Tab-separated table of C-alpha atoms in Angstrom:
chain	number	residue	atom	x	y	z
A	296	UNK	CA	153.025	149.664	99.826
A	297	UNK	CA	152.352	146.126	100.295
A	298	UNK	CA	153.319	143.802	97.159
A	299	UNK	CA	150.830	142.741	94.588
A	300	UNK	CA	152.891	140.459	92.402
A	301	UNK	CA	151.700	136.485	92.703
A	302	UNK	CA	153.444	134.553	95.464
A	303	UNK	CA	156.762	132.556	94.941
A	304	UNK	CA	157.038	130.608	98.008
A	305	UNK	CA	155.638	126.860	98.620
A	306	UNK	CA	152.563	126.945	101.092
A	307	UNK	CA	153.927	125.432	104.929
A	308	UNK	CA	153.712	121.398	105.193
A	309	UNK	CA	153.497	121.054	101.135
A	310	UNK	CA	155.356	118.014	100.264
A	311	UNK	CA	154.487	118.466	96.159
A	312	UNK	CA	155.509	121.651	96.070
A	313	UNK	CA	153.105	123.413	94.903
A	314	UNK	CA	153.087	126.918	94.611
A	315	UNK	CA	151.381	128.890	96.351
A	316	UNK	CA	148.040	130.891	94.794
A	317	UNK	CA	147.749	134.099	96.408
A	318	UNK	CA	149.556	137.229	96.302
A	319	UNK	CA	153.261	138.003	98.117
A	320	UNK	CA	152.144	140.380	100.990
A	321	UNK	CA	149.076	136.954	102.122
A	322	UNK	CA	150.124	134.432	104.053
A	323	UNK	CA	150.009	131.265	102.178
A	324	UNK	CA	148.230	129.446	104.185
A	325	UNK	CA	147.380	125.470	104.228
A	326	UNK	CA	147.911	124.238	100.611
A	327	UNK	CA	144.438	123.699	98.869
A	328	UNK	CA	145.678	122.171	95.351
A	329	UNK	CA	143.708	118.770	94.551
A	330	UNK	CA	145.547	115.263	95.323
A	331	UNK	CA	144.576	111.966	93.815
A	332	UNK	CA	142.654	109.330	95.271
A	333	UNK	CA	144.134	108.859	98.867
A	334	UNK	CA	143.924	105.485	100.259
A	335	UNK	CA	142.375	105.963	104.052
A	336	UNK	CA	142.612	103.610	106.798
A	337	UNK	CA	139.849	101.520	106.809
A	338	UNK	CA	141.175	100.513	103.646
A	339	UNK	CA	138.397	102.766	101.206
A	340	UNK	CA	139.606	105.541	98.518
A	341	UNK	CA	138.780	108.901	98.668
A	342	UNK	CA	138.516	111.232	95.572
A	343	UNK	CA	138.250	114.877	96.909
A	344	UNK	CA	140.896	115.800	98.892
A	345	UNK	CA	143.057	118.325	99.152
A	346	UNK	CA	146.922	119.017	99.738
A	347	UNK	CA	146.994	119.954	103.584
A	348	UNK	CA	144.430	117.239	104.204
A	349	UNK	CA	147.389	114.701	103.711
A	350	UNK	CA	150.357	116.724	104.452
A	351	UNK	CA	151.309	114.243	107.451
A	352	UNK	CA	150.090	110.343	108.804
A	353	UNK	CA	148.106	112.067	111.424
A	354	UNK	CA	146.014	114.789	109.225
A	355	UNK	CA	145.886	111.400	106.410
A	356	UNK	CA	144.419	109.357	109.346
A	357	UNK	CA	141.813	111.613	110.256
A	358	UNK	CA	140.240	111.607	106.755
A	359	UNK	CA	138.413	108.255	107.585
A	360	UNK	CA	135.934	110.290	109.493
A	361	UNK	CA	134.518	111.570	105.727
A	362	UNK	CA	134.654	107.985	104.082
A	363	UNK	CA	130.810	107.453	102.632
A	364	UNK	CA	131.328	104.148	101.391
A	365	UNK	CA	128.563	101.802	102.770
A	366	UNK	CA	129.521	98.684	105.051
A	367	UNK	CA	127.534	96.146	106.250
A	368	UNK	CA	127.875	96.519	110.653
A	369	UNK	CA	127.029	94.892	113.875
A	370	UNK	CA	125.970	97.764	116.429
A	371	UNK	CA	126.819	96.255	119.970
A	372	UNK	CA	124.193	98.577	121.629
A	373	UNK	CA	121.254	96.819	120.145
A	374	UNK	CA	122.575	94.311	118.178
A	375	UNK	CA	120.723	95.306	114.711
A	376	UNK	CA	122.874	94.438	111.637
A	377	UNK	CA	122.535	97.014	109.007
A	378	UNK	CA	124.713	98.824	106.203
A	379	UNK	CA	125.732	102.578	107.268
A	380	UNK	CA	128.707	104.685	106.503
A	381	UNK	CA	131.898	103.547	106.746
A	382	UNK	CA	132.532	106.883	108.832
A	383	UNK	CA	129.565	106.560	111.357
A	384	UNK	CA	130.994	102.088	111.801
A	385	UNK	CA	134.300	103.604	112.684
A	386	UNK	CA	133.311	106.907	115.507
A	387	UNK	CA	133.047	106.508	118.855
A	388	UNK	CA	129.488	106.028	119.285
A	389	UNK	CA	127.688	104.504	115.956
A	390	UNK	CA	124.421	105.088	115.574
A	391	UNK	CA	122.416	102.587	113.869
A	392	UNK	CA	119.731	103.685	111.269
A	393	UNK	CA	117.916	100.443	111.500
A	394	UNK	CA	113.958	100.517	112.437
A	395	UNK	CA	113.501	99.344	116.239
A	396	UNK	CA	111.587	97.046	115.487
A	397	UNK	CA	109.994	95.906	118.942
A	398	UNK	CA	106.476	94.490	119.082
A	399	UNK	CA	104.449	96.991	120.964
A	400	UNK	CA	102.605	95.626	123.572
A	401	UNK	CA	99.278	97.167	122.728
A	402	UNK	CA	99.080	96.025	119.130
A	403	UNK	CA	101.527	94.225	118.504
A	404	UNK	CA	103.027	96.058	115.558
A	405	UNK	CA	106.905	96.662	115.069
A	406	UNK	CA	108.077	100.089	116.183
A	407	UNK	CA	108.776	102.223	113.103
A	408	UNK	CA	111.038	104.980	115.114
A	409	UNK	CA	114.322	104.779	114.351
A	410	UNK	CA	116.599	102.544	116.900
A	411	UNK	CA	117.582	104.344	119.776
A	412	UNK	CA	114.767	106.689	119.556
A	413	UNK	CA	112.129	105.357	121.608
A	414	UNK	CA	113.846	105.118	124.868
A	415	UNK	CA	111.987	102.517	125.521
A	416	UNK	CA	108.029	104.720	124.558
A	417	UNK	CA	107.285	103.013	121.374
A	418	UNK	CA	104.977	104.714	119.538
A	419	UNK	CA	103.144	102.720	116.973
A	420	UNK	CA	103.060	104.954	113.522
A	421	UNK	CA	101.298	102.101	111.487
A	422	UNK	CA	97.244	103.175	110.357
A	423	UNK	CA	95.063	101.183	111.833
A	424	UNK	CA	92.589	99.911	109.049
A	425	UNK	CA	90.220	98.357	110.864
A	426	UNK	CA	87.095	98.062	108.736
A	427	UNK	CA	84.547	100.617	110.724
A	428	UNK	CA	80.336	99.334	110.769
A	429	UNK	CA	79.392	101.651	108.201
A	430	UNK	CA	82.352	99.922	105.655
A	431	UNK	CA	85.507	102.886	105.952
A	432	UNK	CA	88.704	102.100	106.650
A	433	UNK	CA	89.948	103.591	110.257
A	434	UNK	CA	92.822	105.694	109.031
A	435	UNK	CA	93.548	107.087	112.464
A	436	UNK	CA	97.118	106.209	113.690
A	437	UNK	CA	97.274	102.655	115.061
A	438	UNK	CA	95.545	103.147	118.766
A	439	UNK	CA	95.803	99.412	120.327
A	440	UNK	CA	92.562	98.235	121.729
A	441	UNK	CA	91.201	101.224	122.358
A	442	UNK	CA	87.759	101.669	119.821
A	443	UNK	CA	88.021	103.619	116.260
A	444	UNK	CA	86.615	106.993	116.242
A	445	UNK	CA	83.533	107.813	114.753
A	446	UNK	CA	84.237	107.759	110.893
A	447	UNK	CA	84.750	111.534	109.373
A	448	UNK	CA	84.331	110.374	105.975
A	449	UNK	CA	81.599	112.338	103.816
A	450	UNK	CA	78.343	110.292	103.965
A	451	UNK	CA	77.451	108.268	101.029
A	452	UNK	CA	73.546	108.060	101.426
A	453	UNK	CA	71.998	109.036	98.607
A	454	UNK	CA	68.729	108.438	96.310
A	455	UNK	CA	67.412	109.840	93.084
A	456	UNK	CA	66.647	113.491	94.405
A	457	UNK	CA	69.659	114.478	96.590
A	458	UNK	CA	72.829	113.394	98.483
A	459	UNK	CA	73.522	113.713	102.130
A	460	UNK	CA	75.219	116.259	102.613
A	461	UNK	CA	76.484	115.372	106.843
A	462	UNK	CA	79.741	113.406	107.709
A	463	UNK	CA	79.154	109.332	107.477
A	464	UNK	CA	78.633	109.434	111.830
A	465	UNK	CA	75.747	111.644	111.748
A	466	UNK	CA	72.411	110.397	110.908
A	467	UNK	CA	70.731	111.662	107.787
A	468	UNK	CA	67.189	112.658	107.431
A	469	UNK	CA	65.397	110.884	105.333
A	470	UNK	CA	63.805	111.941	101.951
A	471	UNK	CA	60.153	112.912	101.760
A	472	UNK	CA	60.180	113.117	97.854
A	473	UNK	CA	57.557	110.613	96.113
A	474	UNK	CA	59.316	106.819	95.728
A	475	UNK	CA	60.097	106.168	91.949
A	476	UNK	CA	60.288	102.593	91.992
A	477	UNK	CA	57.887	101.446	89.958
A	478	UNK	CA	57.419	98.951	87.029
A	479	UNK	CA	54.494	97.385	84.782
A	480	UNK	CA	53.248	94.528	86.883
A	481	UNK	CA	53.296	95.727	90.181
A	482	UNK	CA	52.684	99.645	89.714
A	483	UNK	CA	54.682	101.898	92.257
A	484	UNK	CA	55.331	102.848	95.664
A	485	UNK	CA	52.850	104.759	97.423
A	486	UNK	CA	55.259	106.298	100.251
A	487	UNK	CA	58.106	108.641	100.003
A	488	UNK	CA	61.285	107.984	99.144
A	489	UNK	CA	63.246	107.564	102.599
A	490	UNK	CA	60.564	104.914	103.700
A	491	UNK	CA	60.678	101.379	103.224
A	492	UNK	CA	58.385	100.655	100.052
A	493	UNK	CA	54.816	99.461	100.270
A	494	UNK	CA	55.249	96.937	97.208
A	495	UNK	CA	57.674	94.093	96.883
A	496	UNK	CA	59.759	93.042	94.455
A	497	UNK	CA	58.975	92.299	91.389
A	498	UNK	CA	59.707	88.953	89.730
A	499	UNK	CA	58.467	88.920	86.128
A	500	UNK	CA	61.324	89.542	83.018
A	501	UNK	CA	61.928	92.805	82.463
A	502	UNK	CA	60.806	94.223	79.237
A	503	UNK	CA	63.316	97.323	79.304
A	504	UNK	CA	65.556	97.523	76.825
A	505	UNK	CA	69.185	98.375	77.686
């Protein structure tokens, strides 16, 4: 029978000597007891770490790859200056988090993507708001010089007997109810509703009371 009692030796590259945690027959493995704050190279403190993560120089080196700490870096790629991670400054190949930021030729808008993205197809993500005849916004994705398409927004057409019920680029039939406007000194409209009115305005003080 294999032995169940704890373990009595020191795990393999432990310099604290610390004993190990699992049982006699296991293998002890790489020590996983928690160390203090380890300074790393690039001159930052880590807090989690473990034993075997600093059980030589080389394994302590190689724990600047985790450092989160944010510094402020020049990307020689594309020359953007921008905070990242510590870690991502110091790999091979940063990669910077900064928006392109390229006029697009179309519209003129910075690109949004993020640089190094595009490869060089910048794709304008900005709405276009341009003010439509009918008084919408365009809220279509920014489309250069090409022309808005027709508006989609619920028409707004609408008198004392019903609303139009079509989108805002459709044309609405008029209303054949009786006109209502009417008042004391010139009388009322004669046509129907969706026409223009037979009467003009009226000029003399109102008499209603609000």
């Amino acid at each position: 029978r294999q032995c169940a009692e704890s373990c009595r030796r020191f795990p393999p590259e432990c310099r604290q000597n610390h004993p190990c945690l699992r049982l006699c027959r296991d293998d002890c493995g790489q020590c996983t007891e928690p160390v203090g704050p380890v300074r790393l190279a690039c001159g930052h403190s880590l807090d989690m770490t473990r034993c075997h993560e600093v059980r030589n120089a080389a394994a302590t080196l190689s724990l600047a790859s985790r450092c989160r700490e944010k510094v402020q870096y020049t990307f020689a790629g594309c020359g953007h200056s921008a905070d990242t991670l510590c870690c991502n400054a110091r790999s091979s190949d940063p990669q910077c988090s900064a928006k392109c930021s390229v006029r697009i030729e179309d519209c003129l808008h910075p690109c949004q993507n993020i640089c190094g993205s595009c490869h060089a197809e910048h794709d304008c993500k900005i709405p276009c708001e341009r003010k439509l005849f009918c008084g919408h916004i365009c809220r279509q994705k920014c489309h250069g010089t090409s022309p808005c398409l027709p508006c989609d927004k619920p028409c707004e057409v609408r008198c004392l007997h019903s609303t139009c019920p079509k989108l805002c680029n459709e044309p609405c039939a008029s209303c054949v109810e009786p006109c209502d406007w009417a008042c004391e000194h010139r009388g009322g409209c004669v046509l129907v509703c969706g026409a223009p009115c037979s009467r003009l305005p009226c000029d003399k003080r109102c008499m209603k009371t609000l």
